[in-house]
């Protein structure tokens, strides 16, 4: 209650516009949800695997709960209680896809806490019974254990939901609840450490970071609220750098660095901004610069009927933002962010305005969760457009329904059906393909050097392990050169046994024309030219089209993309150092 009193007072003062606008966004969403009195119903995705209605119920329920706590208006209370009542009437929360159970539990857990003085004893018992029977008990069943022990966003979401639900169950069943909380913390500790160590890089990428880290902050918050401590969980190495990683993940076009399964726009929330983690970290570590994109967007926000509404954890953004007491929020002075660990990467920019240049490049390997065969891949923004982009991914259920097993999409072993999909293998990422072979699944590509000088910003990756012995050396250096253009240099030495055919790829939303000395890429009134020095190459360009490249007829390629680049031949024990430049063409 005290938190809400303080929040209301801050919003009424109106001094911090981002906070005021966050509140307005959530109230606008709650108005829409409260006006709809229909039951949500239970519905699954096309593969019959994911209970999509759980996310809908969680999002709508949380918005109405927040609106009631802030305004006291009965329409919000009635809608929130109807959603909680419906969730309790569902026969299952689908623990076979445990993220659904976690989502379904959230409005029930929060309703018990926030509405404690409003709920009848019967309503309280019904909520507790459902949390125990549809979330907590299934979590203890052997067939669901692997989902709670994953080292990815599943761990944070599933264990976060269990901790929160067990805290509200604690009054009724203290010993049982305490054991559930203890085990959830024990599962979370080893998983969370590699998600931030050593440099704050979230291995699954910025889109999945939003899902996982939002629930991780929920874990910290509910433990601190209930116990006065998070038991040292948030002291993980690199966690203090996670906010800067996320900030740098935004390109100058506002598109994310969309490597692997990440899309250019994060699907887990309404915009690319308003992330609980950022406000939590700014408050904890006193670095307001990581809020630059958040405050920039929220200060300019106006209600747009076409904008997607906030997600279920949006009230956490508001709560943590209410604790910000700093002054003007300025962008960080640094221009390069780099991180090592399981997903090494480097991101560089000439500035923070739309027309500035931005580069994101990565190493890693395909065995990570949500990873593709994309080591050495990169994105590049310049003059208001994204020129080099990853393709992201299509809805998982599309593939799961059509592959021989729903598990095939997640099989990361060598020669798995996953690597036969158009958007998953290396041939259609912004990297090198040698002898038309897949990258080695376990071929880890480290970041070996970082450049932070004004005339050279980026890094060098060692890709040699990806090429299955076809090369003796394969170094890729990607930099913004002189603040004006992208430069990609590949230093390759073939094996002593055989030569190799090299294919240099770049996916782009630009129109592409092949000219005698390179490629011309055009978007709007801007044309860029891609050239190469160091070898004789054959340039190519063609629309991204799975149906014309020998893939399954149901396979997908994103609309509006072209594949372009070059091919060349290297003999055995041959070395070339070839430098590509992508610069503005007048």
XYZ file of C-alpha atoms in Angstrom:
586
model
C 0.000 0.000 0.000
C 2.820 2.375 0.808
C 4.388 1.780 -2.598
C 1.154 2.709 -4.329
C 0.711 5.802 -2.158
C 4.191 6.991 -3.080
C 3.584 6.183 -6.738
C 0.337 8.127 -6.841
C 2.033 11.114 -5.252
C 4.856 11.081 -7.799
C 2.493 10.813 -10.725
C 0.330 13.648 -9.391
C 3.432 15.832 -9.052
C 4.093 15.181 -12.746
C 7.758 16.206 -12.567
C 9.084 13.051 -14.234
C 7.308 12.757 -17.576
C 8.463 9.198 -18.430
C 6.796 7.925 -15.238
C 3.597 9.830 -15.965
C 3.446 8.416 -19.478
C 4.096 4.865 -18.321
C 1.141 5.216 -15.977
C -1.012 6.634 -18.763
C -0.097 3.734 -21.066
C -1.124 1.137 -18.499
C -4.370 2.917 -17.628
C -5.210 3.168 -21.337
C -4.663 -0.582 -21.655
C -6.775 -1.292 -18.568
C -9.634 0.815 -19.966
C -9.657 -1.338 -23.095
C -9.574 -4.577 -21.107
C -12.182 -3.491 -18.562
C -14.612 -2.625 -21.358
C -14.469 -6.232 -22.617
C -16.541 -8.489 -20.398
C -16.198 -11.622 -22.548
C -14.396 -14.674 -21.260
C -10.863 -15.088 -22.591
C -11.254 -18.797 -23.283
C -8.528 -21.392 -23.703
C -6.708 -21.413 -27.051
C -3.405 -22.895 -28.218
C -0.968 -22.153 -31.027
C -1.187 -23.983 -34.360
C 1.103 -26.749 -33.117
C -1.149 -27.332 -30.085
C 1.853 -26.800 -27.830
C 1.539 -23.314 -26.308
C -1.482 -22.067 -24.369
C -1.579 -18.608 -25.951
C -4.532 -17.521 -23.829
C -2.349 -17.676 -20.695
C -0.346 -14.695 -21.902
C -3.525 -12.800 -22.797
C -5.050 -13.444 -19.381
C -1.845 -12.419 -17.619
C -1.482 -9.194 -19.584
C -5.095 -8.106 -19.171
C -5.310 -9.172 -15.544
C -2.157 -7.332 -14.498
C -3.208 -4.106 -16.219
C -6.595 -4.112 -14.478
C -5.051 -4.961 -11.110
C -2.675 -2.026 -11.452
C -5.433 0.342 -12.549
C -7.627 -0.633 -9.597
C -4.796 -0.131 -7.102
C -4.078 3.298 -8.552
C -7.647 4.568 -8.988
C -9.949 2.441 -6.848
C -12.431 2.246 -9.728
C -14.700 -0.781 -9.522
C -14.660 -1.535 -13.270
C -10.988 -2.507 -13.043
C -11.556 -4.647 -9.967
C -14.461 -6.469 -11.594
C -12.481 -7.291 -14.740
C -9.395 -8.367 -12.785
C -11.448 -10.680 -10.577
C -13.303 -12.142 -13.554
C -9.965 -13.000 -15.199
C -8.602 -14.568 -12.008
C -11.848 -16.499 -11.587
C -11.620 -17.753 -15.165
C -7.996 -18.811 -14.742
C -8.988 -20.795 -11.677
C -11.723 -22.501 -13.699
C -9.359 -23.726 -16.411
C -8.653 -27.457 -16.052
C -4.922 -26.909 -16.640
C -2.344 -24.164 -17.019
C -0.426 -26.345 -19.480
C 2.662 -27.271 -17.443
C 4.005 -29.267 -20.411
C 4.961 -25.810 -21.720
C 5.767 -24.430 -18.278
C 5.995 -20.829 -19.431
C 2.209 -20.969 -19.812
C 1.735 -22.084 -16.223
C 4.021 -19.283 -15.071
C 2.052 -16.702 -17.048
C -1.311 -17.980 -15.832
C -0.156 -17.872 -12.226
C 0.961 -14.239 -12.256
C -2.395 -12.392 -12.028
C -3.591 -14.933 -9.453
C -0.493 -14.419 -7.313
C -0.611 -10.639 -7.582
C -4.367 -10.494 -6.974
C -3.916 -12.433 -3.729
C -1.264 -9.947 -2.619
C -2.681 -6.627 -3.810
C -6.350 -7.441 -3.160
C -5.857 -9.233 0.142
C -8.204 -6.888 1.994
C -10.812 -7.112 -0.791
C -10.958 -10.846 -1.421
C -13.290 -13.119 0.531
C -11.812 -16.072 2.413
C -13.323 -18.350 -0.222
C -11.635 -16.423 -3.062
C -8.298 -16.533 -1.256
C -8.496 -20.275 -0.747
C -9.461 -20.849 -4.364
C -6.463 -18.860 -5.588
C -4.095 -20.715 -3.265
C -5.530 -24.088 -4.284
C -5.035 -23.303 -7.963
C -1.501 -21.970 -7.513
C -0.573 -25.152 -5.702
C -2.371 -27.629 -7.961
C -1.687 -26.070 -11.384
C 1.756 -24.523 -10.865
C 3.633 -25.740 -7.802
C 2.742 -29.459 -7.787
C 3.427 -29.822 -11.545
C 6.830 -28.205 -10.997
C 7.754 -31.139 -8.779
C 6.836 -33.777 -11.349
C 9.850 -35.376 -13.103
C 8.595 -34.728 -16.645
C 8.622 -30.959 -16.025
C 11.890 -30.648 -14.099
C 14.085 -30.068 -17.131
C 12.188 -26.872 -17.981
C 12.920 -25.376 -14.566
C 16.600 -26.289 -14.776
C 17.290 -24.758 -18.190
C 20.055 -22.163 -18.383
C 17.914 -19.673 -20.290
C 14.882 -17.415 -19.938
C 12.734 -20.422 -19.014
C 14.641 -20.760 -15.749
C 14.010 -17.161 -14.796
C 10.329 -17.161 -15.759
C 9.369 -20.534 -14.303
C 11.297 -20.188 -11.056
C 10.220 -16.571 -10.702
C 6.583 -17.613 -10.868
C 7.179 -20.403 -8.350
C 8.890 -18.077 -5.876
C 6.137 -15.469 -6.071
C 3.328 -18.045 -5.816
C 4.989 -19.818 -2.898
C 5.362 -16.566 -0.996
C 1.584 -16.038 -1.065
C 1.003 -19.717 -0.200
C 3.422 -19.415 2.720
C 0.778 -18.156 5.185
C -1.175 -21.380 4.742
C 1.617 -23.916 4.188
C 4.908 -22.462 5.463
C 7.130 -25.545 5.451
C 6.002 -26.706 2.019
C 6.306 -23.206 0.554
C 9.728 -22.586 2.071
C 11.065 -25.735 0.436
C 9.660 -24.725 -2.963
C 11.263 -21.280 -2.648
C 14.590 -22.760 -1.577
C 14.721 -25.145 -4.533
C 13.702 -22.430 -6.983
C 16.516 -20.183 -5.756
C 18.979 -23.076 -5.981
C 17.928 -23.664 -9.593
C 18.145 -19.991 -10.464
C 21.612 -19.255 -9.049
C 23.710 -21.392 -11.473
C 21.550 -20.381 -14.431
C 21.580 -16.649 -13.813
C 25.358 -16.364 -13.491
C 26.191 -17.231 -17.133
C 23.323 -15.000 -18.271
C 25.284 -11.953 -17.159
C 28.915 -12.988 -16.667
C 31.433 -11.777 -17.434
C 30.327 -8.604 -19.235
C 26.538 -8.386 -19.044
C 25.816 -10.064 -22.394
C 22.570 -12.056 -22.344
C 23.413 -15.151 -24.448
C 19.954 -15.503 -26.024
C 19.965 -11.920 -27.259
C 18.089 -8.705 -26.485
C 14.578 -9.954 -27.279
C 14.817 -12.951 -24.947
C 16.613 -10.799 -22.431
C 13.410 -8.811 -22.027
C 11.469 -11.934 -21.084
C 14.109 -13.542 -18.879
C 15.477 -10.499 -17.110
C 12.024 -9.052 -16.409
C 11.247 -12.175 -14.410
C 14.722 -12.134 -12.866
C 14.052 -8.629 -11.553
C 10.710 -9.930 -10.281
C 12.631 -12.581 -8.339
C 14.875 -9.944 -6.781
C 11.933 -7.688 -5.976
C 9.659 -10.250 -4.338
C 12.509 -11.740 -2.306
C 13.593 -8.300 -1.125
C 9.988 -7.470 -0.254
C 9.311 -10.694 1.638
C 12.711 -11.442 3.172
C 14.577 -8.144 3.053
C 17.231 -9.721 0.820
C 17.565 -11.514 -2.494
C 20.126 -13.835 -0.883
C 22.955 -12.496 -3.026
C 21.365 -13.508 -6.327
C 21.785 -10.052 -7.861
C 25.509 -9.943 -7.033
C 26.310 -12.079 -10.100
C 29.393 -10.947 -12.029
C 28.580 -8.737 -15.000
C 25.032 -7.938 -13.895
C 25.959 -4.291 -13.430
C 26.837 -4.161 -17.161
C 23.608 -5.754 -18.382
C 21.856 -2.416 -18.819
C 24.582 -1.042 -21.066
C 24.446 -4.214 -23.162
C 20.720 -3.777 -23.633
C 21.056 -0.077 -24.465
C 23.686 -0.768 -27.122
C 21.467 -3.505 -28.587
C 19.323 -0.734 -30.084
C 20.567 0.302 -33.501
C 20.270 3.867 -34.721
C 17.199 2.879 -36.746
C 15.642 1.677 -33.436
C 15.874 -1.906 -34.715
C 17.519 -4.355 -32.339
C 20.737 -6.230 -33.057
C 18.567 -9.136 -34.196
C 20.960 -12.082 -34.225
C 19.754 -15.698 -34.026
C 16.086 -16.009 -32.985
C 15.811 -12.316 -32.154
C 13.623 -10.075 -34.283
C 14.253 -6.413 -35.030
C 11.318 -5.512 -32.794
C 10.995 -7.227 -29.442
C 7.787 -9.243 -29.371
C 7.552 -9.534 -25.609
C 6.430 -5.988 -24.952
C 4.719 -3.121 -26.655
C 7.765 -1.204 -27.811
C 11.531 -1.489 -27.815
C 11.526 0.383 -24.506
C 10.104 0.189 -20.971
C 12.114 -2.662 -19.544
C 11.982 -3.282 -15.738
C 15.662 -4.253 -15.730
C 16.804 -0.823 -16.899
C 14.982 1.081 -14.170
C 16.091 -1.447 -11.557
C 19.738 -1.168 -12.590
C 19.663 2.619 -12.846
C 18.365 2.796 -9.296
C 20.738 0.173 -7.931
C 23.967 1.248 -9.618
C 23.241 4.941 -10.095
C 23.872 5.009 -13.856
C 21.064 6.995 -15.463
C 22.649 6.872 -18.934
C 21.283 3.359 -19.531
C 17.795 4.936 -19.442
C 18.485 7.112 -22.468
C 16.280 5.204 -24.922
C 13.600 4.597 -22.300
C 13.316 8.256 -21.348
C 13.628 9.454 -24.943
C 10.654 7.401 -26.056
C 8.514 7.904 -22.964
C 9.018 11.652 -22.888
C 7.630 11.878 -26.427
C 4.870 9.264 -26.072
C 1.300 10.060 -27.056
C -1.608 7.625 -27.091
C -1.731 5.812 -30.422
C -4.665 3.474 -31.121
C -2.414 1.386 -33.385
C 0.303 0.847 -30.785
C 0.568 -2.525 -29.124
C -0.382 -2.417 -25.464
C 2.070 -3.048 -22.602
C 2.887 -6.546 -21.422
C 2.032 -8.228 -18.138
C 5.103 -7.076 -16.204
C 4.686 -3.424 -17.165
C 3.654 -2.415 -13.607
C 7.174 -3.390 -12.558
C 8.561 -0.781 -14.958
C 6.346 1.819 -13.336
C 7.295 0.799 -9.800
C 11.041 0.894 -10.472
C 10.772 4.102 -12.505
C 9.055 5.763 -9.548
C 12.287 5.339 -7.578
C 14.349 7.340 -10.040
C 15.448 10.629 -8.464
C 18.084 11.708 -10.969
C 18.061 14.727 -13.217
C 18.388 14.932 -16.971
C 19.084 11.571 -18.619
C 21.925 11.817 -21.124
C 23.344 9.149 -23.465
C 26.544 7.405 -22.364
C 29.813 8.897 -23.533
C 31.173 5.537 -24.644
C 30.721 4.505 -28.285
C 31.729 0.822 -28.127
C 30.347 -2.034 -26.016
C 31.953 -5.468 -26.079
C 31.425 -8.634 -24.132
C 32.946 -12.093 -23.929
C 31.443 -15.294 -22.569
C 29.182 -17.815 -24.345
C 27.881 -15.182 -26.799
C 30.794 -12.807 -27.492
C 29.899 -9.677 -29.413
C 30.805 -6.089 -30.092
C 28.523 -3.134 -30.791
C 29.769 0.270 -31.938
C 28.171 3.553 -32.946
C 29.284 6.988 -34.068
C 26.504 8.595 -32.039
C 22.905 8.212 -30.880
C 21.023 10.047 -33.622
C 19.113 8.348 -36.447
C 21.636 9.238 -39.162
C 24.645 8.020 -37.164
C 26.363 4.701 -37.947
C 25.831 1.526 -35.931
C 27.505 -1.909 -36.073
C 26.665 -5.095 -34.216
C 28.790 -8.231 -34.738
C 28.899 -11.604 -32.985
C 30.772 -14.838 -32.449
C 29.587 -17.734 -30.250
C 28.325 -21.066 -31.593
C 25.037 -22.696 -32.631
C 24.565 -24.807 -29.472
C 23.296 -21.890 -27.371
C 19.567 -21.597 -26.776
C 17.835 -19.888 -29.707
C 21.134 -19.749 -31.621
C 21.524 -20.026 -35.388
C 24.569 -20.847 -37.493
C 25.481 -17.175 -37.509
C 28.973 -16.819 -36.045
C 30.653 -13.876 -37.722
C 27.303 -12.284 -38.561
C 26.662 -8.549 -38.326
C 24.083 -5.773 -38.702
C 24.776 -2.239 -39.901
C 22.761 0.993 -39.732
C 23.668 4.227 -41.498
C 21.895 7.410 -42.609
C 18.543 6.345 -41.194
C 18.377 2.832 -42.683
C 19.418 -0.709 -41.768
C 21.623 -2.005 -44.598
C 22.824 -5.326 -43.215
C 20.229 -7.196 -41.195
C 19.585 -10.637 -39.861
C 16.308 -12.251 -40.857
C 15.060 -13.054 -37.365
C 12.718 -16.031 -37.138
C 9.196 -17.114 -37.957
C 6.667 -18.394 -35.458
C 8.030 -21.586 -33.898
C 4.693 -23.353 -34.209
C 4.870 -23.053 -38.012
C 7.949 -25.285 -38.042
C 6.895 -27.571 -35.183
C 3.653 -28.415 -36.959
C 5.455 -29.382 -40.185
C 8.636 -31.094 -39.007
C 8.388 -34.798 -38.172
C 8.531 -33.949 -34.455
C 7.947 -30.737 -32.501
C 11.347 -31.424 -30.937
C 13.198 -31.320 -34.256
C 13.269 -27.525 -34.257
C 15.144 -27.573 -30.937
C 17.602 -30.340 -31.802
C 20.990 -28.612 -32.054
C 23.075 -31.664 -32.878
C 25.071 -31.915 -36.080
C 22.847 -32.649 -39.102
C 19.677 -31.871 -37.158
C 16.537 -30.854 -39.141
C 16.950 -27.445 -37.474
C 19.982 -26.714 -39.631
C 18.109 -27.599 -42.818
C 15.764 -24.640 -42.340
C 16.336 -21.580 -44.509
C 16.646 -18.995 -41.759
C 18.711 -21.171 -39.404
C 21.790 -22.299 -41.338
C 24.767 -20.111 -42.206
C 24.038 -19.723 -45.925
C 21.523 -16.959 -45.274
C 23.236 -15.108 -42.460
C 25.734 -12.284 -42.841
C 28.768 -14.512 -42.562
C 31.035 -16.815 -44.561
C 30.158 -20.233 -45.948
C 33.043 -22.522 -46.931
C 32.562 -25.304 -49.487
C 28.773 -24.975 -49.119
C 28.984 -26.687 -45.721
C 27.078 -26.002 -42.530
C 29.053 -24.368 -39.761
C 30.325 -26.778 -37.123
C 27.725 -26.965 -34.357
C 30.374 -26.859 -31.625
C 32.616 -24.425 -33.513
C 32.968 -21.637 -30.954
C 34.083 -18.261 -32.344
C 35.709 -16.024 -29.705
C 36.087 -12.260 -29.752
C 39.860 -11.806 -29.741
C 40.320 -8.053 -30.097
C 38.262 -4.888 -29.594
C 38.901 -1.488 -31.190
C 37.622 1.694 -29.561
C 39.525 4.414 -31.437
C 37.415 7.072 -33.202
C 38.798 5.967 -36.587
C 38.307 2.237 -35.914
C 35.467 0.926 -33.756
C 34.575 -2.773 -33.655
C 36.330 -6.088 -33.143
C 37.974 -9.235 -34.499
C 36.509 -12.739 -34.203
C 38.259 -16.065 -34.789
C 35.883 -18.101 -36.983
C 38.268 -20.954 -37.722
C 36.463 -23.499 -35.524
C 33.282 -23.054 -37.569
C 34.760 -24.356 -40.827
C 35.372 -28.055 -40.085
C 39.052 -28.142 -40.977
C 38.683 -26.429 -44.364
C 40.721 -23.502 -43.093
C 43.827 -23.162 -40.984
C 43.004 -19.578 -40.097
C 39.811 -17.543 -40.446
C 39.801 -14.140 -38.777
C 37.001 -11.644 -39.352
C 37.450 -7.984 -38.397
C 34.376 -5.747 -38.497
C 34.729 -2.033 -37.802
C 33.227 1.368 -38.436
C 36.127 3.079 -40.177
C 36.770 6.823 -39.785
C 33.212 7.294 -38.594
C 32.037 7.024 -42.229
C 31.660 3.443 -43.445
C 31.589 -0.257 -42.599
C 34.716 -2.318 -43.203
C 34.740 -6.129 -43.028
C 38.115 -7.853 -43.432
C 38.423 -11.636 -43.749
C 41.876 -13.156 -43.316
C 41.695 -16.783 -44.480
C 44.310 -19.516 -44.870
C 43.117 -22.745 -46.465
C 44.217 -26.200 -45.356
C 47.254 -27.925 -46.817
C 45.055 -30.713 -48.229
C 42.483 -28.860 -50.318
C 41.296 -25.494 -51.470
C 37.855 -24.085 -50.831
C 34.996 -22.133 -52.311
C 34.096 -19.049 -50.292
C 30.703 -17.390 -50.174
C 30.335 -13.978 -48.505
C 26.721 -13.246 -47.566
C 24.749 -10.187 -46.566
C 20.970 -10.007 -46.091
C 19.510 -6.583 -46.708
C 16.111 -4.894 -47.009
C 17.631 -2.598 -49.662
C 17.162 -2.893 -53.410
C 20.403 -4.315 -54.846
C 21.995 -3.874 -58.269
C 25.131 -5.689 -59.439
C 27.692 -3.404 -61.130
C 31.093 -4.284 -62.527
C 33.019 -3.416 -59.363
C 30.541 -4.236 -56.621
C 26.949 -3.800 -55.505
C 24.725 -0.736 -55.235
C 22.180 -0.830 -52.397
C 19.368 1.719 -52.313
C 16.752 2.698 -49.732
C 14.825 5.927 -50.041
C 17.148 8.635 -51.284
C 20.307 6.922 -49.964
C 22.555 4.629 -52.024
C 25.423 2.614 -50.543
C 28.154 0.782 -52.463
C 29.698 -2.534 -51.441
C 33.187 -3.163 -52.829
C 35.961 -5.673 -52.197
C 39.764 -5.524 -52.360
C 42.258 -8.395 -52.122
C 40.865 -11.061 -54.462
C 38.925 -11.577 -57.648
C 35.308 -12.089 -56.697
C 32.010 -12.761 -58.416
C 29.204 -10.547 -57.155
C 25.632 -11.784 -56.793
C 22.236 -10.523 -55.619
C 18.851 -12.254 -55.454
C 15.634 -12.053 -53.430
C 15.567 -14.158 -50.273
C 13.367 -17.036 -51.397
C 13.372 -20.465 -49.758
C 11.228 -21.953 -52.522
C 13.954 -21.341 -55.117
C 16.848 -22.619 -53.036
C 15.895 -26.254 -52.589
C 14.213 -25.994 -49.194
C 10.934 -27.615 -48.129
C 7.904 -26.074 -49.797
C 6.578 -24.961 -46.410
C 9.861 -23.351 -45.346
C 9.917 -19.597 -44.887
C 11.995 -16.613 -45.903
C 11.108 -13.129 -44.654
C 9.456 -10.811 -47.117
C 11.340 -7.825 -48.460
C 14.880 -9.160 -48.083
C 17.600 -9.601 -50.680
C 20.656 -11.800 -50.337
C 23.841 -10.377 -51.800
C 27.606 -10.688 -51.613
C 30.341 -12.494 -53.521
C 31.848 -15.894 -54.217
C 35.484 -16.757 -54.924
C 37.820 -19.745 -55.169
C 40.907 -20.389 -53.010
C 43.496 -23.090 -53.699
C 45.036 -25.314 -51.019
C 47.473 -23.689 -48.593
C 46.400 -20.335 -50.006
C 45.897 -17.152 -48.036
C 43.839 -14.111 -48.815
C 43.022 -10.977 -46.920
C 39.940 -9.487 -48.512
C 38.392 -6.233 -47.311
C 34.808 -5.250 -48.077
C 33.633 -1.680 -47.677
C 30.051 -0.523 -47.462
C 29.965 3.254 -47.850
C 27.687 5.967 -49.100
C 27.646 6.388 -52.868
C 26.967 9.856 -54.197
